[in-house]
């Protein structure tokens, strides 16, 4: 899990450099934390690959989190006493609140989860 704060810090630097509004930046930082933690927690047994890409173009802030695990993530209902299992649901709710999009795609060597947030 030591990778999560490092990835989050690097994304924060990019967002600050682009002067992304606080609400959108906070949402994207939550999203990158949850998605990176999911890779570490669920895909680490299958792959040691993790690539995070953040771009800002055409009024959209985009985040891709890619790993070498070919299985697509799915939101699930966590038991009310469970300490984990809500990450993807949190991501979907936060992105929907900002009128954004979440998608997941398989690739030749794994998958990519993409989040897009509009700035207008």
Coordinates of N, CA and C in Angstrom, one line a residue:
X1 N 0.8 -1.2 0.0 CA 0.0 0.0 0.0 C 0.8 1.3 0.0
X2 N 2.1 1.1 0.1 CA 3.0 2.3 0.2 C 3.0 3.1 -1.2
X3 N 2.5 2.4 -2.2 CA 2.5 3.1 -3.5 C 1.3 4.1 -3.6
X4 N 0.3 3.9 -2.9 CA -0.9 4.8 -3.0 C -0.5 6.2 -2.6
X5 N 0.1 6.5 -1.5 CA 0.4 7.9 -1.2 C 1.4 8.6 -2.2
X6 N 2.3 7.8 -2.7 CA 3.2 8.3 -3.8 C 2.5 8.7 -5.0
X7 N 1.6 7.8 -5.5 CA 0.8 8.1 -6.7 C -0.1 9.3 -6.5
X8 N -0.7 9.3 -5.3 CA -1.6 10.5 -5.0 C -0.8 11.8 -5.0
X9 N 0.4 11.8 -4.4 CA 1.2 13.0 -4.4 C 1.6 13.5 -5.8
X10 N 1.9 12.5 -6.6 CA 2.3 12.9 -8.0 C 1.1 13.5 -8.8
X11 N 0.0 12.9 -8.6 CA -1.2 13.4 -9.3 C -1.6 14.8 -8.7
X12 N -1.4 15.0 -7.4 CA -1.7 16.3 -6.8 C -0.8 17.4 -7.4
X13 N 0.4 17.1 -7.6 CA 1.3 18.0 -8.3 C 0.8 18.4 -9.7
X14 N 0.4 17.4 -10.4 CA -0.1 17.7 -11.8 C -1.3 18.6 -11.7
X15 N -2.3 18.2 -10.8 CA -3.5 19.0 -10.7 C -3.3 20.4 -10.3
X16 N -2.3 20.6 -9.3 CA -2.0 22.0 -8.9 C -1.4 22.8 -10.0
X17 N -0.5 22.1 -10.8 CA 0.1 22.8 -11.9 C -0.9 23.2 -13.0
X18 N -1.9 22.5 -13.1 CA -3.0 22.8 -14.1 C -4.0 23.7 -13.5
X19 N -3.9 24.0 -12.2 CA -4.9 24.9 -11.5 C -6.3 24.3 -11.6
X20 N -6.4 23.0 -11.4 CA -7.8 22.4 -11.4 C -8.5 22.8 -10.2
X21 N -9.8 23.2 -10.4 CA -10.7 23.6 -9.2 C -10.7 22.6 -8.1
X22 N -10.8 23.1 -6.9 CA -10.6 22.2 -5.7 C -11.6 21.0 -5.7
X23 N -12.9 21.2 -6.0 CA -13.8 20.1 -6.0 C -13.4 19.0 -6.9
X24 N -13.0 19.4 -8.1 CA -12.6 18.4 -9.1 C -11.3 17.7 -8.7
X25 N -10.4 18.5 -8.2 CA -9.1 17.9 -7.8 C -9.3 17.0 -6.6
X26 N -10.1 17.3 -5.6 CA -10.4 16.5 -4.5 C -11.0 15.2 -4.9
X27 N -11.9 15.2 -5.9 CA -12.6 14.0 -6.4 C -11.6 13.2 -7.1
X28 N -10.7 13.8 -7.9 CA -9.7 13.0 -8.7 C -8.7 12.4 -7.7
X29 N -8.3 13.0 -6.7 CA -7.4 12.5 -5.7 C -8.0 11.3 -4.9
X30 N -9.3 11.4 -4.6 CA -10.0 10.3 -4.0 C -10.0 9.1 -5.0
X31 N -10.4 9.4 -6.2 CA -10.4 8.3 -7.2 C -9.1 7.6 -7.4
X32 N -8.0 8.4 -7.6 CA -6.7 7.8 -7.8 C -6.3 6.9 -6.6
X33 N -6.6 7.4 -5.4 CA -6.3 6.6 -4.2 C -7.1 5.3 -4.2
X34 N -8.3 5.3 -4.5 CA -9.2 4.1 -4.4 C -8.7 3.1 -5.5
X35 N -8.5 3.6 -6.7 CA -8.2 2.8 -7.9 C -6.8 2.2 -7.7
X36 N -5.9 3.0 -7.2 CA -4.5 2.5 -7.0 C -4.5 1.4 -5.9
X37 N -5.3 1.7 -4.8 CA -5.4 0.7 -3.7 C -6.0 -0.6 -4.2
X38 N -7.0 -0.5 -5.1 CA -7.6 -1.7 -5.7 C -6.6 -2.5 -6.4
X39 N -5.7 -1.9 -7.2 CA -4.7 -2.6 -8.0 C -3.8 -3.3 -7.0
X40 N -3.3 -2.6 -6.0 CA -2.4 -3.2 -5.0 C -3.1 -4.4 -4.3
X41 N -4.3 -4.2 -3.9 CA -5.0 -5.2 -3.1 C -5.5 -6.4 -3.9
X42 N -6.0 -6.1 -5.2 CA -6.6 -7.2 -5.9 C -5.8 -7.7 -7.1
X43 N -4.9 -7.0 -7.7 CA -4.2 -7.4 -8.8 C -2.7 -7.8 -8.6
X44 N -2.2 -7.5 -7.4 CA -0.8 -7.7 -7.1 C -0.4 -9.2 -7.2
X45 N -1.3 -10.1 -6.9 CA -1.0 -11.5 -7.0 C -0.9 -12.0 -8.5
X46 N -1.4 -11.2 -9.4 CA -1.4 -11.5 -10.8 C -0.3 -10.7 -11.6
X47 N 0.0 -9.5 -11.2 CA 0.9 -8.7 -11.9 C 1.7 -7.7 -11.0
X48 N 2.8 -7.3 -11.5 CA 3.5 -6.2 -10.7 C 3.5 -4.9 -11.5
X49 N 2.6 -4.8 -12.5 CA 2.5 -3.7 -13.4 C 1.4 -2.7 -12.9
X50 N 1.7 -1.5 -12.8 CA 0.8 -0.4 -12.4 C 1.2 0.8 -13.2
X51 N 0.3 1.4 -14.0 CA 0.6 2.6 -14.7 C -0.6 3.6 -14.4
X52 N -0.3 4.8 -14.0 CA -1.3 5.8 -13.7 C -0.9 7.0 -14.7
X53 N -1.9 7.4 -15.4 CA -1.8 8.5 -16.4 C -2.9 9.5 -16.1
X54 N -2.5 10.8 -16.0 CA -3.5 11.8 -15.8 C -3.3 12.9 -16.9
X55 N -4.4 13.3 -17.6 CA -4.3 14.2 -18.7 C -5.4 15.3 -18.5
X56 N -5.1 16.4 -19.1 CA -6.1 17.5 -19.1 C -6.2 18.1 -20.5
X57 N -7.3 17.9 -21.2 CA -7.4 18.3 -22.5 C -8.9 18.5 -22.9
X58 N -9.2 19.5 -23.7 CA -10.6 19.7 -24.1 C -11.6 19.9 -23.1
X59 N -11.2 20.4 -21.9 CA -12.2 20.7 -20.8 C -12.4 19.4 -20.0
X60 N -11.7 18.4 -20.2 CA -11.8 17.1 -19.4 C -10.5 16.8 -18.7
X61 N -10.7 16.4 -17.5 CA -9.6 15.8 -16.7 C -9.7 14.3 -16.8
X62 N -8.7 13.6 -17.2 CA -8.8 12.1 -17.4 C -7.7 11.4 -16.6
X63 N -8.1 10.3 -16.0 CA -7.2 9.5 -15.3 C -7.3 8.0 -15.8
X64 N -6.2 7.4 -16.1 CA -6.2 6.0 -16.5 C -5.3 5.3 -15.4
X65 N -5.9 4.2 -14.9 CA -5.1 3.3 -14.0 C -5.1 2.0 -14.7
X66 N -3.9 1.5 -15.1 CA -3.7 0.3 -15.8 C -2.9 -0.7 -15.0
X67 N -3.2 -2.0 -15.2 CA -2.5 -3.0 -14.6 C -2.5 -4.2 -15.5
X68 N -1.8 -5.3 -15.1 CA -1.6 -6.5 -15.9 C -2.6 -7.5 -15.6
X69 N -3.6 -7.3 -14.8 CA -4.7 -8.2 -14.5 C -5.8 -8.1 -15.5
X70 N -6.2 -9.1 -16.2 CA -7.2 -9.0 -17.3 C -8.6 -8.9 -16.8
X71 N -8.9 -9.2 -15.5 CA -10.2 -9.2 -15.0 C -10.7 -7.8 -14.7
X72 N -11.9 -7.4 -15.3 CA -12.4 -6.1 -15.0 C -13.0 -6.0 -13.6
X73 N -12.9 -4.8 -13.0 CA -13.4 -4.7 -11.7 C -14.9 -4.6 -11.7
X74 N -15.6 -4.9 -10.6 CA -17.0 -4.7 -10.5 C -17.4 -4.2 -9.1
X75 N -18.3 -3.3 -9.1 CA -18.8 -2.8 -7.8 C -19.6 -4.0 -7.1
X76 N -19.4 -4.0 -5.8 CA -20.1 -5.1 -5.1 C -20.7 -4.5 -3.8
X77 N -21.7 -5.1 -3.3 CA -22.3 -4.7 -2.0 C -21.5 -5.3 -0.9
X78 N -20.9 -4.4 -0.1 CA -20.1 -4.9 1.0 C -21.0 -5.1 2.2
X79 N -20.7 -6.1 3.0 CA -21.4 -6.3 4.3 C -21.3 -5.0 5.1
X80 N -22.3 -4.7 5.9 CA -22.2 -3.4 6.7 C -21.1 -3.5 7.7
X81 N -20.6 -4.7 8.0 CA -19.5 -4.8 9.0 C -18.1 -4.9 8.3
X82 N -18.1 -5.0 7.0 CA -16.9 -5.2 6.3 C -16.0 -4.0 6.4
X83 N -14.7 -4.2 6.4 CA -13.8 -3.0 6.5 C -13.3 -2.6 5.1
X84 N -13.7 -3.3 4.1 CA -13.3 -3.0 2.7 C -14.4 -3.4 1.8
X85 N -14.1 -3.2 0.5 CA -15.1 -3.7 -0.5 C -16.0 -2.6 -1.1
X86 N -15.7 -1.3 -0.7 CA -16.6 -0.2 -1.2 C -15.9 0.7 -2.2
X87 N -14.6 0.4 -2.5 CA -13.8 1.4 -3.3 C -14.4 1.7 -4.6
X88 N -14.8 0.8 -5.4 CA -15.3 1.1 -6.7 C -16.6 1.8 -6.6
X89 N -17.5 1.4 -5.7 CA -18.7 2.1 -5.5 C -18.5 3.6 -5.1
X90 N -17.5 3.8 -4.2 CA -17.2 5.2 -3.9 C -16.7 6.0 -5.1
X91 N -15.9 5.4 -5.9 CA -15.4 6.0 -7.1 C -16.6 6.4 -8.0
X92 N -17.5 5.4 -8.3 CA -18.6 5.7 -9.2 C -19.5 6.8 -8.6
X93 N -19.8 6.8 -7.3 CA -20.6 7.9 -6.8 C -19.9 9.2 -6.8
X94 N -18.7 9.3 -6.5 CA -17.9 10.6 -6.6 C -17.9 11.1 -8.0
X95 N -17.6 10.2 -9.0 CA -17.5 10.7 -10.4 C -18.9 11.1 -10.9
X96 N -20.0 10.4 -10.5 CA -21.3 10.7 -10.9 C -21.7 12.1 -10.4
X97 N -21.3 12.4 -9.1 CA -21.6 13.7 -8.5 C -21.0 14.8 -9.3
X98 N -19.8 14.6 -9.9 CA -19.2 15.6 -10.7 C -19.6 15.5 -12.2
X99 N -20.6 14.7 -12.5 CA -21.1 14.6 -13.9 C -20.0 14.0 -14.8
X100 N -19.2 13.1 -14.2 CA -18.1 12.4 -15.0 C -18.5 11.1 -15.5
X101 N -17.4 10.3 -15.9 CA -17.6 9.0 -16.5 C -16.6 8.1 -16.0
X102 N -17.0 6.8 -15.8 CA -16.1 5.7 -15.4 C -16.2 4.6 -16.4
X103 N -15.1 4.1 -16.9 CA -15.2 2.9 -17.8 C -14.0 2.0 -17.5
X104 N -14.1 0.8 -17.9 CA -13.0 -0.2 -17.7 C -13.0 -1.0 -19.0
X105 N -11.7 -1.2 -19.4 CA -11.5 -1.9 -20.7 C -10.4 -2.9 -20.6
X106 N -10.5 -4.0 -21.2 CA -9.4 -5.0 -21.2 C -8.4 -4.5 -22.3
X107 N -7.2 -4.9 -22.2 CA -6.1 -4.6 -23.1 C -5.4 -5.9 -23.4
X108 N -4.5 -5.8 -24.3 CA -3.7 -7.0 -24.7 C -3.1 -7.7 -23.4
X109 N -2.6 -6.9 -22.5 CA -1.9 -7.4 -21.3 C -2.5 -6.8 -20.0
X110 N -3.8 -6.9 -19.8 CA -4.4 -6.4 -18.6 C -5.6 -5.6 -18.9
X111 N -5.8 -4.6 -18.0 CA -7.0 -3.7 -18.1 C -6.6 -2.3 -17.8
X112 N -7.5 -1.4 -18.2 CA -7.4 0.0 -17.8 C -8.8 0.5 -17.3
X113 N -8.7 1.2 -16.1 CA -9.9 1.9 -15.6 C -9.7 3.3 -15.9
X114 N -10.7 3.9 -16.6 CA -10.6 5.3 -17.0 C -11.7 6.1 -16.3
X115 N -11.3 7.3 -15.8 CA -12.2 8.2 -15.2 C -12.0 9.5 -15.9
X116 N -13.2 10.2 -16.2 CA -13.1 11.5 -16.9 C -14.1 12.4 -16.1
X117 N -13.5 13.6 -15.8 CA -14.3 14.6 -15.1 C -14.3 15.9 -15.9
X118 N -15.5 16.4 -16.2 CA -15.6 17.7 -16.9 C -15.2 18.9 -16.0
X119 N -14.6 19.9 -16.6 CA -14.3 21.1 -15.8 C -15.3 22.2 -16.0
X120 N -16.3 22.0 -16.7 CA -17.3 23.0 -16.9 C -18.7 22.6 -16.5

